mmCIF file with all atom_site columns, C-alpha atoms in Angstrom:
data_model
loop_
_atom_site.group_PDB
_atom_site.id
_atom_site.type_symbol
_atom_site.label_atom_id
_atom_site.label_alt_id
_atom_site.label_comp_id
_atom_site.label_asym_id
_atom_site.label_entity_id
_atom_site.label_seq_id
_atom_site.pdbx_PDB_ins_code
_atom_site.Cartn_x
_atom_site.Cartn_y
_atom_site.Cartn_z
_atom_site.occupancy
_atom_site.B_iso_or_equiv
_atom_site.pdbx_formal_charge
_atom_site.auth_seq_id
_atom_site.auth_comp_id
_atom_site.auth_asym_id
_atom_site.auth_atom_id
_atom_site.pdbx_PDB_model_num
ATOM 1  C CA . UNK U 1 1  ? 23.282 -6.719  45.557  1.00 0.00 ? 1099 UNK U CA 1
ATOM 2  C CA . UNK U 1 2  ? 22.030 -4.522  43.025  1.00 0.00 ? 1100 UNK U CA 1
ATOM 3  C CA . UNK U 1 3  ? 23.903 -1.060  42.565  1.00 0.00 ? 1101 UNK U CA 1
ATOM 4  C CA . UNK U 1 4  ? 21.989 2.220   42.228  1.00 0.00 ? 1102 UNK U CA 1
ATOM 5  C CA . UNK U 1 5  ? 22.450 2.218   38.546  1.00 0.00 ? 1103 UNK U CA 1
ATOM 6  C CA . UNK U 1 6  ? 21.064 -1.242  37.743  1.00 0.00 ? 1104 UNK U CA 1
ATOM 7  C CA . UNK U 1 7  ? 17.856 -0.526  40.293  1.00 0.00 ? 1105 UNK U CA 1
ATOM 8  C CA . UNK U 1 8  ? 17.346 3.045   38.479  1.00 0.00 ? 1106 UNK U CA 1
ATOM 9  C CA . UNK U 1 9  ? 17.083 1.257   34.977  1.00 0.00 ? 1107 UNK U CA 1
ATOM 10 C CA . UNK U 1 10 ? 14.825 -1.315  36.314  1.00 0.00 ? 1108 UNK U CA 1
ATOM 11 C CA . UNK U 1 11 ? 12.316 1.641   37.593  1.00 0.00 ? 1109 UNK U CA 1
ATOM 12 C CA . UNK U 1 12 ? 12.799 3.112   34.311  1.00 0.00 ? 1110 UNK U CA 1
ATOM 13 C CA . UNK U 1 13 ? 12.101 0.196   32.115  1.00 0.00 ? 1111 UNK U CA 1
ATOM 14 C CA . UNK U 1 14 ? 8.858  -0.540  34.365  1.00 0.00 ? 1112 UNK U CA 1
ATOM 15 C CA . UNK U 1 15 ? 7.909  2.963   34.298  1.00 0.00 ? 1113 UNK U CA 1
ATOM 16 C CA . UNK U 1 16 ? 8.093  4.590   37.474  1.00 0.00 ? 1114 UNK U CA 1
ATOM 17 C CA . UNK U 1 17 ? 8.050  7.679   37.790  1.00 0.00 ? 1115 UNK U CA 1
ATOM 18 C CA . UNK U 1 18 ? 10.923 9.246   40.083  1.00 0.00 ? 1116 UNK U CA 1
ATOM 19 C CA . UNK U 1 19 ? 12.875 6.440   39.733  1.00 0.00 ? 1117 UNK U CA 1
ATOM 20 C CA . UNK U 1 20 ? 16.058 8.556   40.130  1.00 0.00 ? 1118 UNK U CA 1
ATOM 21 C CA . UNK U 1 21 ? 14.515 10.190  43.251  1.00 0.00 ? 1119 UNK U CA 1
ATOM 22 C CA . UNK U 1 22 ? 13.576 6.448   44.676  1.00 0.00 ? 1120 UNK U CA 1
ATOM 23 C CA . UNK U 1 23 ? 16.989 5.365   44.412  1.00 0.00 ? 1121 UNK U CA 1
ATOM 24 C CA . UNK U 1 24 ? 18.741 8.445   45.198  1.00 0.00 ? 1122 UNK U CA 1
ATOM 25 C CA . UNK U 1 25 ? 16.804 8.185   48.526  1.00 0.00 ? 1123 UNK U CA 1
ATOM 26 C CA . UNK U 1 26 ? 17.551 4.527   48.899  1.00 0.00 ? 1124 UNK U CA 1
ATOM 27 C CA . UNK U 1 27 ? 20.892 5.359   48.902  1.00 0.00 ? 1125 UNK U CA 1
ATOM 28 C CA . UNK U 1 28 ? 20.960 8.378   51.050  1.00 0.00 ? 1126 UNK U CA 1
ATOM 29 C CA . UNK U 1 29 ? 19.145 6.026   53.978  1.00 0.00 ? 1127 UNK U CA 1
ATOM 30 C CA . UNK U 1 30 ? 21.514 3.071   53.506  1.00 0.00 ? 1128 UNK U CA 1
ATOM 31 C CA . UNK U 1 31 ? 24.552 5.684   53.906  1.00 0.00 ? 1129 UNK U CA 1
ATOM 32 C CA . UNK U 1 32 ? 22.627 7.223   56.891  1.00 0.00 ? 1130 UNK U CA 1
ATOM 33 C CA . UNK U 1 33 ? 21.874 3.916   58.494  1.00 0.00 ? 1131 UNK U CA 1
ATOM 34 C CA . UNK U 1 34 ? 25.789 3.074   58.066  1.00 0.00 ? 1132 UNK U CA 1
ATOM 35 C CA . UNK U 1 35 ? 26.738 6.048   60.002  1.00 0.00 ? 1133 UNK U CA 1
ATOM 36 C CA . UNK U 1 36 ? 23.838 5.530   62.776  1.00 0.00 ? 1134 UNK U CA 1
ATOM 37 C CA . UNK U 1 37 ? 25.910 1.864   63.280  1.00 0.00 ? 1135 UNK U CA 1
ATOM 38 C CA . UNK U 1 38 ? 28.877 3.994   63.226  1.00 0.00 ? 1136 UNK U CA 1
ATOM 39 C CA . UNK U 1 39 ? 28.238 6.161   65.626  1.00 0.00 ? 1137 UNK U CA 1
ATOM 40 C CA . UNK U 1 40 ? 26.624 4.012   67.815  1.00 0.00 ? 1138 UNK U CA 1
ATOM 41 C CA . UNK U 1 41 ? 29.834 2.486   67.961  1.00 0.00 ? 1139 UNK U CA 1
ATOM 42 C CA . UNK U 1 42 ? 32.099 4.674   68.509  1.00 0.00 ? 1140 UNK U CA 1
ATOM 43 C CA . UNK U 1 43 ? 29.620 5.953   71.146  1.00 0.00 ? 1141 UNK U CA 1
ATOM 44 C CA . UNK U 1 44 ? 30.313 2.345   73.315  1.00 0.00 ? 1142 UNK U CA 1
ATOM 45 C CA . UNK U 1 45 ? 33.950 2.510   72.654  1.00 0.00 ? 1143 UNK U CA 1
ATOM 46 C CA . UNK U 1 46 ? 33.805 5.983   74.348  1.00 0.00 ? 1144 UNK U CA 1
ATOM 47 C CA . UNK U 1 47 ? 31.615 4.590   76.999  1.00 0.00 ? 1145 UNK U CA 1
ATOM 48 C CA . UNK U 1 48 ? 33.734 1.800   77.833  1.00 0.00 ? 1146 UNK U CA 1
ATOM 49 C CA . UNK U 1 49 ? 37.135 3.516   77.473  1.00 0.00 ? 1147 UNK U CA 1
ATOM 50 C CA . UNK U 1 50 ? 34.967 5.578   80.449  1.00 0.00 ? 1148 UNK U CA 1
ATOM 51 C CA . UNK U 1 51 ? 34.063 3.141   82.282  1.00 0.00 ? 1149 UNK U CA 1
ATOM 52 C CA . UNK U 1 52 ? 37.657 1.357   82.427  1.00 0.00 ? 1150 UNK U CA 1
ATOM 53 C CA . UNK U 1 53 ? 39.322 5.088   83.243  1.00 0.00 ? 1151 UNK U CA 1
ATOM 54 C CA . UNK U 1 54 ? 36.554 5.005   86.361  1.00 0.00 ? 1152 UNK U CA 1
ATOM 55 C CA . UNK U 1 55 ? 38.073 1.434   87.265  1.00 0.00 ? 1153 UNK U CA 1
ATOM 56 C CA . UNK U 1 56 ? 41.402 2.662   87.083  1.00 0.00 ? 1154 UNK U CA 1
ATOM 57 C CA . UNK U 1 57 ? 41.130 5.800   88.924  1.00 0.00 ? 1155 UNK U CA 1
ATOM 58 C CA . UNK U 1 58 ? 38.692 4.765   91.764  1.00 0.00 ? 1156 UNK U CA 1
ATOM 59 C CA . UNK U 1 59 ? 38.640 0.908   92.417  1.00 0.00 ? 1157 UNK U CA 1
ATOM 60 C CA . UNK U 1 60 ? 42.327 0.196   91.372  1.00 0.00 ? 1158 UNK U CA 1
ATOM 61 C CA . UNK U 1 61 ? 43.580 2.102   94.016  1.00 0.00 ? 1159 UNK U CA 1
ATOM 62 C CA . UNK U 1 62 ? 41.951 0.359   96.668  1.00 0.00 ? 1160 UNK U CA 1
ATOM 63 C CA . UNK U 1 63 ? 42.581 -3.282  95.489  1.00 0.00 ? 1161 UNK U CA 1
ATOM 64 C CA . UNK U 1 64 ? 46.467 -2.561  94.959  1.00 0.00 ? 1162 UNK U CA 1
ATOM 65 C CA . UNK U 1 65 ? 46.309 -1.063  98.916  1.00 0.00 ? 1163 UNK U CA 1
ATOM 66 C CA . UNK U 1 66 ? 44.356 -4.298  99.897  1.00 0.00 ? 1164 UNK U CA 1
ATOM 67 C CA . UNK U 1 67 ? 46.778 -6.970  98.039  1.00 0.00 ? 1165 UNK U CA 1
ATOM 68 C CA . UNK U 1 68 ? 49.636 -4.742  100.043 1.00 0.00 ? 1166 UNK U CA 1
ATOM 69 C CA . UNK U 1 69 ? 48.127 -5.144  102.841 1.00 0.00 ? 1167 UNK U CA 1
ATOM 70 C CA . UNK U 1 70 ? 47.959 -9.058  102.551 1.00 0.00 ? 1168 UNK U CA 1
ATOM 71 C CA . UNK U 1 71 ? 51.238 -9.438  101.642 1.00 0.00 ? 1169 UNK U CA 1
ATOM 72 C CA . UNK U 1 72 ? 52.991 -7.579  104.382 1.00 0.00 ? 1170 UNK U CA 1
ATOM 73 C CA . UNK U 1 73 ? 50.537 -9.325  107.161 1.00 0.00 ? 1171 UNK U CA 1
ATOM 74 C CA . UNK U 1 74 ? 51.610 -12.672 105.641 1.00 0.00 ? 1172 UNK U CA 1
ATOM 75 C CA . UNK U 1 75 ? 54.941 -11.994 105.752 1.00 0.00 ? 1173 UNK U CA 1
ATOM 76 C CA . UNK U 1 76 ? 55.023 -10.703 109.361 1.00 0.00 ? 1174 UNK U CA 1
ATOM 77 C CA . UNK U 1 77 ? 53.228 -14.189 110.310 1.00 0.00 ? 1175 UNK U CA 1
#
């Protein structure tokens, strides 16, 4: 991978104009790109941290109630 530097003498030696604004903008997207993924991330982990709080609050309950329930009629058989 080439750094910034390297890519901004390239431009330079082939004579592009705005090479420094090419690469500085090169970089910018790559950095915003890497906090997109980031956030996107951290956006499922939120999600699923969510979703398991929902499982814990609402369907836990009921399954711990139902595997008391089997155990106590199984016993009293």
């Amino acid at each position: 991978m080439a750094y910034p530097l390297d890519i901004f003498v390239k431009f330079k030696r082939q004579g592009i104009k705005n090479a420094a604004f090419k690469v500085t903008t090169n970089v910018i997207n790559r950095k915003l790109k890497e906090e997109r993924l980031a956030a996107a991330s951290t956006t499922l982990q939120t999600r699923r941290r969510k979703q398991w709080r929902f499982f814990l609050r609402s369907v836990m309950p009921s399954i711990l109630k139902a595997l008391l329930y089997i155990s106590l009629s199984s016993r009293c058989i």
